[in-house]
Short mmCIF file of C-alpha atoms in Angstrom, two decimals:
data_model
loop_
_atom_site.label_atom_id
_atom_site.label_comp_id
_atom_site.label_asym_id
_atom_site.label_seq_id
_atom_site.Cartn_x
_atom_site.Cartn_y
_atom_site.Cartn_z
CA UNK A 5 -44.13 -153.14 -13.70
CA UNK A 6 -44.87 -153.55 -17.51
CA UNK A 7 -42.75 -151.78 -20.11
CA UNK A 8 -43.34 -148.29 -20.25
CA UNK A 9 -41.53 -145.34 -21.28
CA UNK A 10 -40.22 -143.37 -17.99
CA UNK A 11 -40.14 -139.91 -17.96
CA UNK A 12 -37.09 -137.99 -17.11
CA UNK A 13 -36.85 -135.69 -13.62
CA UNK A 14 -35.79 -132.82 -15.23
CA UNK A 15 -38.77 -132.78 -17.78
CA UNK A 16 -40.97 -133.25 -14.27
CA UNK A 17 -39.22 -130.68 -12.32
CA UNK A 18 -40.69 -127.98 -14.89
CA UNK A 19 -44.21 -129.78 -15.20
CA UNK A 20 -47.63 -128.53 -14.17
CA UNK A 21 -49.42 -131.82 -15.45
CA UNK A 22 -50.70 -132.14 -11.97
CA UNK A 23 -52.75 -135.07 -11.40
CA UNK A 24 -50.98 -137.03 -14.36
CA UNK A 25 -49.73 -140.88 -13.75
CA UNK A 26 -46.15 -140.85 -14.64
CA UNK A 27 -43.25 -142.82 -14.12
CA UNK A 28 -39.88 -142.20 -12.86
CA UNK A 29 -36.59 -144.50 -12.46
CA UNK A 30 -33.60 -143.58 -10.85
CA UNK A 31 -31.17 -143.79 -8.22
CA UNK A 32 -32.08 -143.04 -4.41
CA UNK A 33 -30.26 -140.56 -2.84
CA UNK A 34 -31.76 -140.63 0.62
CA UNK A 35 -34.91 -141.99 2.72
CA UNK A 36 -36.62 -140.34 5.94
CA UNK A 37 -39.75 -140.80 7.00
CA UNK A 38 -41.73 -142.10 10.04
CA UNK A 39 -44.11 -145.17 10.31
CA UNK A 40 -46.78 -143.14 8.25
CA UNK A 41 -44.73 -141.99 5.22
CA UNK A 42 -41.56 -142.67 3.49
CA UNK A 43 -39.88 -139.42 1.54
CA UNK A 44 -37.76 -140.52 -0.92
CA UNK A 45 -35.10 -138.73 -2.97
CA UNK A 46 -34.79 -140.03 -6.32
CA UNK A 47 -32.25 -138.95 -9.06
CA UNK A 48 -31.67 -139.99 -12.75
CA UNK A 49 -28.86 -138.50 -13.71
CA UNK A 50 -30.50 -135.65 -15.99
CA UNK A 51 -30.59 -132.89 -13.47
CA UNK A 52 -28.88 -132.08 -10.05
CA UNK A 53 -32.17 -131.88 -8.53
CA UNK A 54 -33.39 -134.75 -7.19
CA UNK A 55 -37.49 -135.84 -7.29
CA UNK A 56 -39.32 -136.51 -4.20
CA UNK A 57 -41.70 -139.58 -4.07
CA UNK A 58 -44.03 -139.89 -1.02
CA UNK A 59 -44.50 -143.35 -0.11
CA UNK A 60 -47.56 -143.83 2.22
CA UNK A 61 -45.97 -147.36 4.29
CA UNK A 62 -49.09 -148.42 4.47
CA UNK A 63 -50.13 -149.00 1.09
CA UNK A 64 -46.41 -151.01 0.17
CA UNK A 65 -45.00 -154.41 1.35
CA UNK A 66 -42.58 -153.74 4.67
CA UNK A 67 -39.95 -155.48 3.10
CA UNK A 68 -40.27 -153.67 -0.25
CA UNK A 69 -39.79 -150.47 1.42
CA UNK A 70 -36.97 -151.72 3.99
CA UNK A 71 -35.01 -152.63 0.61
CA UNK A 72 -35.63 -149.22 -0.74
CA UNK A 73 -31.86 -147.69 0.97
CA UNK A 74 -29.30 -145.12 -0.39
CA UNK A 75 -27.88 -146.33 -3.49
CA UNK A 76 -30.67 -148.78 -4.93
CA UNK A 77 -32.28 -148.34 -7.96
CA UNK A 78 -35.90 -148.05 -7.97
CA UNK A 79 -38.63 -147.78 -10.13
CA UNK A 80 -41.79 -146.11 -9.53
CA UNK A 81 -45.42 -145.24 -10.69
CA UNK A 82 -47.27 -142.68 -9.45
CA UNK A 83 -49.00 -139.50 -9.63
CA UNK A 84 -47.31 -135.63 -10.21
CA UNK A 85 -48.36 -133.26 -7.56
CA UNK A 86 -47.68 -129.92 -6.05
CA UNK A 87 -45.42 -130.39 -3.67
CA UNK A 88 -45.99 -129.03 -0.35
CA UNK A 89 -42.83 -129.01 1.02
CA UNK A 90 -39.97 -125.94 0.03
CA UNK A 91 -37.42 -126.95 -2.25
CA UNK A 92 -38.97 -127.92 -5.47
CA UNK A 93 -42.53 -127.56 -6.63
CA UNK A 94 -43.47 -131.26 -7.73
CA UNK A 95 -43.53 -134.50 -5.89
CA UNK A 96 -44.88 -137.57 -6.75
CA UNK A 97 -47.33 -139.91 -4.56
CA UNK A 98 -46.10 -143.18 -5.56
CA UNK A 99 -48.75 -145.89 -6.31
CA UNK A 100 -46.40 -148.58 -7.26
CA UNK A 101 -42.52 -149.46 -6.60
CA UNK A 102 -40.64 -151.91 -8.16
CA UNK A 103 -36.96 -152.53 -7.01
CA UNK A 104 -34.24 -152.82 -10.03
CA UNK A 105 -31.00 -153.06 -7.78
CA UNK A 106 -30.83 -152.96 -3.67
CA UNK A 107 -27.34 -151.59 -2.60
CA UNK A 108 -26.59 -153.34 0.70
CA UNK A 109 -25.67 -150.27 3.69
CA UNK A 110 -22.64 -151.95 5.13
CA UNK A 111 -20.78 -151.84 2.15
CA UNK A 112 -22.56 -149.25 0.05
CA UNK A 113 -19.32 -146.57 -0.03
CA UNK A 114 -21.37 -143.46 -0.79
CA UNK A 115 -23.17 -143.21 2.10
CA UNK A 116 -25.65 -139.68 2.68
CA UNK A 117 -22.31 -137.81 3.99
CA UNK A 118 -19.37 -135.68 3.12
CA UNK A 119 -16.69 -137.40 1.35
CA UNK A 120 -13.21 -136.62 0.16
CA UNK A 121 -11.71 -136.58 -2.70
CA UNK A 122 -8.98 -138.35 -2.97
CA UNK A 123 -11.77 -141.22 -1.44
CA UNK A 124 -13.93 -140.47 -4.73
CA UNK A 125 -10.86 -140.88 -6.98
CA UNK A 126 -10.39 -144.48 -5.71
CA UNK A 127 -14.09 -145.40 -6.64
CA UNK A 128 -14.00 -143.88 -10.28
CA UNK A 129 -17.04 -146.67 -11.19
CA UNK A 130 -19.42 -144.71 -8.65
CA UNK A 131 -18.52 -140.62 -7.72
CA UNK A 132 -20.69 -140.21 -10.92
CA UNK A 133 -23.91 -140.64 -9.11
CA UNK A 134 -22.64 -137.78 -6.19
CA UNK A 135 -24.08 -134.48 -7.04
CA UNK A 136 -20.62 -132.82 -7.87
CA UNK A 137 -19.67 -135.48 -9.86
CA UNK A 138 -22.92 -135.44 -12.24
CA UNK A 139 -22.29 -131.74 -12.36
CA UNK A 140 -19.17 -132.40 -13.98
CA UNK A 141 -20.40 -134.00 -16.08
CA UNK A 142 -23.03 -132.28 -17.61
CA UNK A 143 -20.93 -129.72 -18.04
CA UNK A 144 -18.23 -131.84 -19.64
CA UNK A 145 -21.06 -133.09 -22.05
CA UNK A 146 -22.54 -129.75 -22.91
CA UNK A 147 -19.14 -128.19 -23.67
CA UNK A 148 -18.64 -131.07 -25.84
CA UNK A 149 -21.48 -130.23 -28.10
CA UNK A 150 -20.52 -126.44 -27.34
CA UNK A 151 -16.91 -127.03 -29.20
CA UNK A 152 -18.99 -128.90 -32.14
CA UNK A 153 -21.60 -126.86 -32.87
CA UNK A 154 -19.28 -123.57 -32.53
CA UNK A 155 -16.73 -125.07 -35.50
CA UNK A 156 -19.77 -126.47 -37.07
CA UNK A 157 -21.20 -122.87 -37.67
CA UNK A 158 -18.36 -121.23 -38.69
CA UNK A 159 -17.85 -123.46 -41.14
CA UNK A 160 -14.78 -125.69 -39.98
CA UNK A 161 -14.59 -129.61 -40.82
CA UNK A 162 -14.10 -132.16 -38.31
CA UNK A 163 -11.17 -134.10 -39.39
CA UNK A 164 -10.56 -137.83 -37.31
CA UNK A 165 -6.18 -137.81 -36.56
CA UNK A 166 -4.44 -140.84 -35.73
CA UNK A 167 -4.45 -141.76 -31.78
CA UNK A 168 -1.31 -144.27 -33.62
CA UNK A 169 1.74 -142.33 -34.83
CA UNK A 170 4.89 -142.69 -35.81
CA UNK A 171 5.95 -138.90 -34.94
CA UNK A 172 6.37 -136.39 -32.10
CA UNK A 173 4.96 -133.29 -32.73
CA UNK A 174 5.72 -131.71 -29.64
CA UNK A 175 9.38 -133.19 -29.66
CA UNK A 176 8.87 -133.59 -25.92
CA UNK A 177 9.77 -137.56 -26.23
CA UNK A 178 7.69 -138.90 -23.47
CA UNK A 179 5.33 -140.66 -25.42
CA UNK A 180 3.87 -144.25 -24.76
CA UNK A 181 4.67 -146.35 -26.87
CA UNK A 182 2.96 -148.85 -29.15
CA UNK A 183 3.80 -152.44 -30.11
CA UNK A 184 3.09 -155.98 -30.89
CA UNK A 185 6.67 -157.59 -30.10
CA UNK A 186 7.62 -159.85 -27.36
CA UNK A 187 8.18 -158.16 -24.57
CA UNK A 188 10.76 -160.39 -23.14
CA UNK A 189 12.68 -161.54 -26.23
CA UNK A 190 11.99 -158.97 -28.41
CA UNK A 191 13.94 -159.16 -31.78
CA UNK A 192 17.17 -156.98 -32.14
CA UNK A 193 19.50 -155.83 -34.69
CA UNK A 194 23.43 -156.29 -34.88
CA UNK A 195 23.82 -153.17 -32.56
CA UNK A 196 21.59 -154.39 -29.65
CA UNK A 197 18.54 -151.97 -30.69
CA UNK A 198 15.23 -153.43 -30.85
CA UNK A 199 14.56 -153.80 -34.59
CA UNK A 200 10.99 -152.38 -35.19
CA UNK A 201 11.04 -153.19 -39.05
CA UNK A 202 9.55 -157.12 -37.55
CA UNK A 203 6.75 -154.94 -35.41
CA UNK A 204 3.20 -154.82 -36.50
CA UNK A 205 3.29 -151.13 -38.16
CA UNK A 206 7.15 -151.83 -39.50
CA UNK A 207 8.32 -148.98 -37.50
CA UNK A 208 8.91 -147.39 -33.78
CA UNK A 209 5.31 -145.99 -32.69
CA UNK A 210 3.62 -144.26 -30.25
CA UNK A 211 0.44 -142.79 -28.54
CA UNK A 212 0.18 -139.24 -30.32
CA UNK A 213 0.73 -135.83 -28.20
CA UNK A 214 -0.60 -134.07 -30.76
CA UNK A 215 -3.25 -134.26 -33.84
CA UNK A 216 -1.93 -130.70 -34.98
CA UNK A 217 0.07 -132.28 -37.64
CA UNK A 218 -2.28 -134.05 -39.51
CA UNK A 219 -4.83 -131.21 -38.96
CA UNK A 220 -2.41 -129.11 -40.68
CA UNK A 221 -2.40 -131.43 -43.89
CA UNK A 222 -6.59 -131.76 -43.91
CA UNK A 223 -6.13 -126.99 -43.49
CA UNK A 224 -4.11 -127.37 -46.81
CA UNK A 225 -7.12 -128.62 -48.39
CA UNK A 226 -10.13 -127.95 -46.78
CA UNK A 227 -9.14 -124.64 -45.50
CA UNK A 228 -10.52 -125.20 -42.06
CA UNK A 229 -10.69 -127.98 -40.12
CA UNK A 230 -10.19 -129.27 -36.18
CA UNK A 231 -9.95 -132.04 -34.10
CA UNK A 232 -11.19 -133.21 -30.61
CA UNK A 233 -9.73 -136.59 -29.62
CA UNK A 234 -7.26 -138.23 -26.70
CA UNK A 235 -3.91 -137.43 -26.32
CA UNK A 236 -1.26 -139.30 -24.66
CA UNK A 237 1.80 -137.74 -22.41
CA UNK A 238 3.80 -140.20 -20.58
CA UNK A 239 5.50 -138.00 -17.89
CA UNK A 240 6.09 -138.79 -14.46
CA UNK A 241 3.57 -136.29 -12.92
CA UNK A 242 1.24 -136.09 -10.20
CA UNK A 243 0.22 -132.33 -10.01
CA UNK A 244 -3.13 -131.19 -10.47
CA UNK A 245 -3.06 -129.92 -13.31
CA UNK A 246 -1.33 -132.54 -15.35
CA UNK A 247 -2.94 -136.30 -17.25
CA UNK A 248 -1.60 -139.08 -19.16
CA UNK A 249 -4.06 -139.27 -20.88
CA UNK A 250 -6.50 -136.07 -21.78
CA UNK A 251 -8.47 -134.63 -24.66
CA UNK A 252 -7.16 -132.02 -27.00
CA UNK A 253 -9.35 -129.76 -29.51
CA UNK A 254 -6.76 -128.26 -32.32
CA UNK A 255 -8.18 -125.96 -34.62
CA UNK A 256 -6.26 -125.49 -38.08
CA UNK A 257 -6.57 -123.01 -39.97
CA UNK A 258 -5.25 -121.70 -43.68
CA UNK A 259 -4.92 -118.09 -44.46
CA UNK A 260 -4.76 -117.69 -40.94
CA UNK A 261 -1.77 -115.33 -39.19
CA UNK A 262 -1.28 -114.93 -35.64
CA UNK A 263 -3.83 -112.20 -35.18
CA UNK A 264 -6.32 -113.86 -36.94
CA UNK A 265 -5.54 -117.19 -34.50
CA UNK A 266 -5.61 -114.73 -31.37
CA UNK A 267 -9.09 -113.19 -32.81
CA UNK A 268 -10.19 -116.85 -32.74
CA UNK A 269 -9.20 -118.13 -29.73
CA UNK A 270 -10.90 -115.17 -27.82
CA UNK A 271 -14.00 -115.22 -29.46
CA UNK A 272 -13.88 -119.28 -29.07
CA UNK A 273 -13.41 -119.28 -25.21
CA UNK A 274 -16.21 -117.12 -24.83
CA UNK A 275 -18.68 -118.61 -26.63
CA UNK A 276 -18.09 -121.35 -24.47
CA UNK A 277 -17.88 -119.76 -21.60
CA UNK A 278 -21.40 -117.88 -22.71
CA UNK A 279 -23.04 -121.66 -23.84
CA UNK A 280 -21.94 -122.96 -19.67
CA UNK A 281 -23.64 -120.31 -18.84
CA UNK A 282 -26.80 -120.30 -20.81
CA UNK A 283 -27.43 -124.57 -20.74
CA UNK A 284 -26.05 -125.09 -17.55
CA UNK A 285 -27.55 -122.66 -15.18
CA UNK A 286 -28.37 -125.48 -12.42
CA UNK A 287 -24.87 -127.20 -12.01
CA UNK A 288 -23.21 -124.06 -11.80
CA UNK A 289 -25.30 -122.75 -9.32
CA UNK A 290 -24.48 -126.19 -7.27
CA UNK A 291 -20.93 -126.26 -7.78
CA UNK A 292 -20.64 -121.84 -7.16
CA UNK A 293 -21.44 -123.12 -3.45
CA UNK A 294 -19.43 -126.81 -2.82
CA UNK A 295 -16.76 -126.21 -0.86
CA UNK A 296 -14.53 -126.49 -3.21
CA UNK A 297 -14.89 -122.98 -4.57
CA UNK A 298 -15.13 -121.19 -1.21
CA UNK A 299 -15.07 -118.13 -3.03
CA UNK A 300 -18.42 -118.20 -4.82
CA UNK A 301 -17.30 -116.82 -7.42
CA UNK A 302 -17.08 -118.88 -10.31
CA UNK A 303 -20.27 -117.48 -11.93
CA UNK A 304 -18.91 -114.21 -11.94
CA UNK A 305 -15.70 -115.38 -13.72
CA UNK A 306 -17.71 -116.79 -16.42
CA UNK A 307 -19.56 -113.72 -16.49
CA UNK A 308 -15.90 -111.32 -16.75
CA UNK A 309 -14.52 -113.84 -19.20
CA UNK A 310 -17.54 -112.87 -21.55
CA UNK A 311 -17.78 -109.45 -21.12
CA UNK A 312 -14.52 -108.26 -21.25
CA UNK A 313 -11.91 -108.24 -23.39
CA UNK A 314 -8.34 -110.48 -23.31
CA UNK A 315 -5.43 -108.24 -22.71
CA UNK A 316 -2.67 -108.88 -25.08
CA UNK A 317 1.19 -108.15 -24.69
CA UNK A 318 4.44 -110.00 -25.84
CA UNK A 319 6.32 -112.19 -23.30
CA UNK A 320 9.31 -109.73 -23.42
CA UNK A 321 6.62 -107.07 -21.99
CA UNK A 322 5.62 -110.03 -19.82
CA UNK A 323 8.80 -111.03 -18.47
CA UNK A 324 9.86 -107.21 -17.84
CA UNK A 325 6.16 -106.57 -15.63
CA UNK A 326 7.03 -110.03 -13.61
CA UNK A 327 10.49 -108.39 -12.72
CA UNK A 328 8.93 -104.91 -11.43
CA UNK A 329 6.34 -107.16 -9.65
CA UNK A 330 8.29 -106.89 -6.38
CA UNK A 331 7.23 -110.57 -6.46
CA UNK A 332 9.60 -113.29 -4.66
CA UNK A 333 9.05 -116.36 -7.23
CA UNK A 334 9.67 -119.82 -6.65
CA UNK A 335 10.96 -120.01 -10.53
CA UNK A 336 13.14 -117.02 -11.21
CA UNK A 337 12.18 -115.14 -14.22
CA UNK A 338 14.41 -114.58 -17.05
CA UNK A 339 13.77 -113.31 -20.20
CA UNK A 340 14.72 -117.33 -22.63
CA UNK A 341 13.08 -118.89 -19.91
CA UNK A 342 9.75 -120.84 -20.16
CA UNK A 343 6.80 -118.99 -17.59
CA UNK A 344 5.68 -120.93 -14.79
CA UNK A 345 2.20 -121.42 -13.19
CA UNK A 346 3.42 -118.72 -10.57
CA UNK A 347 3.74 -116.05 -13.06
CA UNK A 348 1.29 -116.79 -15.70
CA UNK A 349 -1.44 -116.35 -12.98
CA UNK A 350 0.30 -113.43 -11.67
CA UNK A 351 -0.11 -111.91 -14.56
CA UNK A 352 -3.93 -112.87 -14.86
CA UNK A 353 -5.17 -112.15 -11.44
CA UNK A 354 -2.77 -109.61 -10.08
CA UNK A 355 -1.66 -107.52 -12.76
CA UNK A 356 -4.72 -107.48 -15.27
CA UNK A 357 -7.30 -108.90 -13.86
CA UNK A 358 -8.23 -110.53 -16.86
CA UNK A 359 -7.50 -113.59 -19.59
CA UNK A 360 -4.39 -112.26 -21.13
CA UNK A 361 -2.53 -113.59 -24.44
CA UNK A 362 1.25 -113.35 -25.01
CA UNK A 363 2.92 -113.95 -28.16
CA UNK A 364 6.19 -113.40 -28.98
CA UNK A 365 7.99 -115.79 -27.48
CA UNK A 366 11.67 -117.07 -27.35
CA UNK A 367 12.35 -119.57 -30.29
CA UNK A 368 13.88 -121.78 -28.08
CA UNK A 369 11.77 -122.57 -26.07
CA UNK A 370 8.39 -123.43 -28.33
CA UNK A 371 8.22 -125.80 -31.23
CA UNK A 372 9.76 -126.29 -34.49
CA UNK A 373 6.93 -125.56 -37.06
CA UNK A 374 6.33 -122.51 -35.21
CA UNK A 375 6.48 -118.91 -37.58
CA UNK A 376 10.12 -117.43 -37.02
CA UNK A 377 9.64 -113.07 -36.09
CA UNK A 378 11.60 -110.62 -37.84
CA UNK A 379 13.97 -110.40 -34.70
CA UNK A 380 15.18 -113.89 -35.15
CA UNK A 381 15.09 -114.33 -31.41
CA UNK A 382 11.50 -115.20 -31.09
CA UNK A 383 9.06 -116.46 -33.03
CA UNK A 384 4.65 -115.86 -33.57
CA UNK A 385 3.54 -117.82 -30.64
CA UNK A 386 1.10 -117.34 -28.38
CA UNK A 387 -1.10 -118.25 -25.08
CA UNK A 388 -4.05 -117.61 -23.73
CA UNK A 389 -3.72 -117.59 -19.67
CA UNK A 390 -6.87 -117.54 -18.03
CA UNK A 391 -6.82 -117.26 -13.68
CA UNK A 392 -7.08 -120.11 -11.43
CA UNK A 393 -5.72 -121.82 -14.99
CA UNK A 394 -2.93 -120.41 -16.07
CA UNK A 395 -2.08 -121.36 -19.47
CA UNK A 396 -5.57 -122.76 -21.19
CA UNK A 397 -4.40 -122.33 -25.04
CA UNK A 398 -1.42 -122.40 -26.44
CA UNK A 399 -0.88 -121.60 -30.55
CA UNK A 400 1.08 -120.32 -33.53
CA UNK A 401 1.20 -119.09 -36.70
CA UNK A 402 2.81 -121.96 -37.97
CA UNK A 403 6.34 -121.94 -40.75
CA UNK A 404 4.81 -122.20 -44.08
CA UNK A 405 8.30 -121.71 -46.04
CA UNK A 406 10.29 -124.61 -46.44
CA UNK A 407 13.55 -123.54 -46.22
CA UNK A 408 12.98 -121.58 -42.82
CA UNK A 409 11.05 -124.62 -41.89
CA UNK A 410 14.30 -127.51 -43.07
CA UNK A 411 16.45 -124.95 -40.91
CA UNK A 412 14.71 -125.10 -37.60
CA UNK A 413 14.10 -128.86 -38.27
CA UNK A 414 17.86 -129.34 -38.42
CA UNK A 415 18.72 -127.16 -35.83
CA UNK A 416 16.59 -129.20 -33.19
CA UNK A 417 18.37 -132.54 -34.73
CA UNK A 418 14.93 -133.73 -36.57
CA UNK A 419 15.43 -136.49 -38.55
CA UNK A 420 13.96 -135.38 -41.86
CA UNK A 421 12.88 -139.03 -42.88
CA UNK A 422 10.36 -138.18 -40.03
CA UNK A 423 8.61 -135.52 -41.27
CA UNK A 424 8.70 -135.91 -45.16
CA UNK A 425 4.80 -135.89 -45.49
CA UNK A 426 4.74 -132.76 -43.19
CA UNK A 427 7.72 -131.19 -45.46
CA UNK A 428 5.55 -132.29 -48.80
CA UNK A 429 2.88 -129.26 -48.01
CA UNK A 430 5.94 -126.46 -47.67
CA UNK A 431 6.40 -127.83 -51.05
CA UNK A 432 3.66 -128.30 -52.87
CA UNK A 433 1.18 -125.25 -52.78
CA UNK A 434 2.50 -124.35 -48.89
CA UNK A 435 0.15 -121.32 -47.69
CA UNK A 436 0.39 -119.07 -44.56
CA UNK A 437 -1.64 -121.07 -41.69
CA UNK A 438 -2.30 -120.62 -38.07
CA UNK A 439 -3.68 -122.85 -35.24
CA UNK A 440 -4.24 -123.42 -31.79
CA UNK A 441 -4.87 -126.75 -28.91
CA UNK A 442 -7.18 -125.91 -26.14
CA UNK A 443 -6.76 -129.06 -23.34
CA UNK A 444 -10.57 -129.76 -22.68
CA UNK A 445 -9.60 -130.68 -19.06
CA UNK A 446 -8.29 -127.67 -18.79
CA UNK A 447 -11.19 -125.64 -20.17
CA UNK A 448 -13.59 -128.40 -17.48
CA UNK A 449 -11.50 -127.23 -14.66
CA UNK A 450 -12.40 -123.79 -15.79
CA UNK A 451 -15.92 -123.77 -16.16
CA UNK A 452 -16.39 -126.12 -13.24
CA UNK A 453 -14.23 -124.22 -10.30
CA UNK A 454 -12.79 -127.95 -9.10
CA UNK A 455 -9.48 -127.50 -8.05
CA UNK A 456 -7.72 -131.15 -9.95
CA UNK A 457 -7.88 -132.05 -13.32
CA UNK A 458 -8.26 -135.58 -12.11
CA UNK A 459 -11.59 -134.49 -11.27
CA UNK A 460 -12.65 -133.64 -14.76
CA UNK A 461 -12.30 -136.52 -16.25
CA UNK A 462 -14.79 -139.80 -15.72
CA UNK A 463 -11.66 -142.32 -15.32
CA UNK A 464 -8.24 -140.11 -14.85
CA UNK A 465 -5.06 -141.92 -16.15
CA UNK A 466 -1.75 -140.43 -14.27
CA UNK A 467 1.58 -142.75 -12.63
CA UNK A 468 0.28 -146.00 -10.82
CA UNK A 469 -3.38 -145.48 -11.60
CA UNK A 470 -4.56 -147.44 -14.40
CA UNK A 471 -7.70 -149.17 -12.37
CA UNK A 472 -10.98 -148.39 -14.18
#
């Protein structure tokens, strides 16, 4: 076939050209047909749909048409028609096939049947061309641009933070760490220690956790600013909700207090939730009826996030409904200790029946650069807990005075020397600022109904799986 511009399936699917040549390249999804006619589905990746080309077997070589299977990639001219069959209302009646790829049956793992998984996770290089799978992302791509253009037009600046630090902002310590030095005969200093002065960067460093630091430097300048980029935790965990390696968007922003963060965290989630809805339509619809949702209902909690309004309530208000629940909780609930899964959606589903966001939470158990209260037990914290989620944003008004700021620094054992640059702003025209991370797996998981964040994400990084 000579070079020619193809045209896409999901400009076709909406066509009325009838009668028009055209050409379409893709992947095929299935074959049936008799000894007449071959019906071929044919998808490209730009829709869930798939295109039907009618093949009339005798106008094509036998063996051309024996090598069109499940899982080759085809090209093929032909002419746009109305289709006749239900199910879509164009078809094409190819005049010409040309074979890019074959995809041999006995070892072809995606074969026209259900499969699970855990089966899909463990070929990473092909669930994209299943129909969940592209679903996901298309939807991962379009809330992509979603976060973008919604910064974009209310006037925030995209600011690039290091993926290479030399700090923790989360002080969690399990970070991965980053270095050019022998790994078997590393150099060390008097004391035994590793002496990271001889790496490549002159210091200990480490995948980030966190761009919130540095976005908080480029809010004391340009006002507001975010990021969107990978983050790096290196814990030991296989749940479903949790990745080694997962995108972050971190909104900073100065003149900001915690209302004014809680204002735009709200508004945020439902633009995006509105934007799924609106450019999407098609893959929800799919995924609304896979079996992982069951419960057909993800549409409508789209719909509810939009329309309604986030309930808000401190966690000692939080804490106090959990213990009237009548509940019996796998994590007892205490008021100083950190909310679980269990009681976030609890609180979400059962109680409210809505997103909820709870600030006011025990200083020690949040951050250090978070905004102390006028109670001195808790500080201006808060999350936004959405159901099926849980916790989906988590935020603060952060410590713009620098003594309050040096004291909760020493009091968690922060090495100063650390954290001079972050220090320099509290000194040097500090301002009251605010901010927020949203994990976009997370949000995916969300506007998607799947049920594990490893299923989010094109090629998931969590403990032993590194493959792809």
């Amino acid at each position: 076939m000579e070079h020619t511009r193809r045209n896409k399936i999901v400009d076709l699917l909406k066509s009325k050209d009838f009668g028009s040549e055209v050409i379409v390249k893709g992947w095929v999804r299935a074959k049936r047909g008799s000894k007449y006619v071959n019906f071929i589905a044919l998808n490209d990746g730009s829709v869930i749909h798939h295109l039907q080309v009618v093949a009339e077997v005798a106008n094509f070589d036998e063996n051309l048409l024996k090598s069109v299977t499940n899982g080759s990639c085809i090209a093929v001219k032909g002419i746009l028609v109305e289709s006749k069959g239900q199910g879509q209302s164009v078809e094409i009646q190819a005049r010409h096939i040309e074979i890019y790829g074959t995809a041999d049956q006995e070892t072809y793992p995606l074969q026209t049947k259900e499969h699970g998984w855990e089966f899909l996770r463990g070929i990473a290089h092909l669930r994209p061309r299943t129909n969940t799978f592209g679903a996901v992302l298309r939807i991962r791509h379009a809330m992509s641009f979603a976060i973008h253009k919604y910064f974009n037009d209310h006037g925030f600046y995209y600011i690039h933070t290091p993926i290479i630090t030399g700090s923790d902002a989360e002080g969690a310590g399990a970070m991965f760490r980053v270095t050019t030095l022998d790994d078997k005969n590393p150099p060390l200093l008097p004391d035994g220690h590793v002496d990271y002065a001889q790496d490549f960067f002159g210091k200990e460093t480490n995948l980030t956790v966190s761009g919130q630091l540095e976005a908080e430097l480029g809010a004391m300048a340009l006002s507001l600013v975010y990021t969107f980029g990978p983050t790096f935790r290196a814990e030991n965990s296989n749940t479903p909700r949790h990745l080694a390696e997962f995108w972050m968007i971190e909104p900073e922003m100065a003149f900001y207090d915690i209302v004014d963060d809680m204002d735009l965290a709200e508004d945020f989630l439902k633009y995006l939730m509105q934007y799924a809805l609106d450019h999407c339509h098609d893959d929800l619809e799919f995924l609304n009826k896979v079996n992982e949702m069951q419960d057909n209902e993800l549409i409508d909690r789209l719909k509810q996030v939009v329309g309604g309004t986030f309930e808000r309530l401190t966690y000692t208000e939080a804490i106090e409904i959990l213990k009237a629940s009548g509940q019996t909780w796998e994590y007892p609930v205490d008021w100083g200790t950190d909310l679980q899964a269990e009681h976030e959606r609890y609180l979400v589903e059962k109680h409210f029946g809505k997103p909820v966001i709870l600030t006011g939470y025990p200083k020690d158990i949040k951050a250090f650069y978070m905004k102390m209260n006028e109670d001195g037990k808790t500080v201006r914290a808060m999350d936004v807990l959405f159901p099926k989620i849980g916790e989906i944003i988590g935020g603060s008004q952060r410590e713009e005075n620098l003594d309050a700021l040096l004291g909760r620094i020493h009091e968690m054992n922060i090495p100063e020397k650390d954290v001079w640059w972050y220090l320099d702003t509290r000194k040097f025209g500090t301002a009251p600022h605010a901010g927020f991370g949203l994990g976009f797996e997370r949000l995916i998981l969300f506007v998607t109904g799947m049920s594990n964040i490893r299923d989010v994400i094109p090629f998931p990084r969590t403990p032993k799986n590194a493959e792809f």
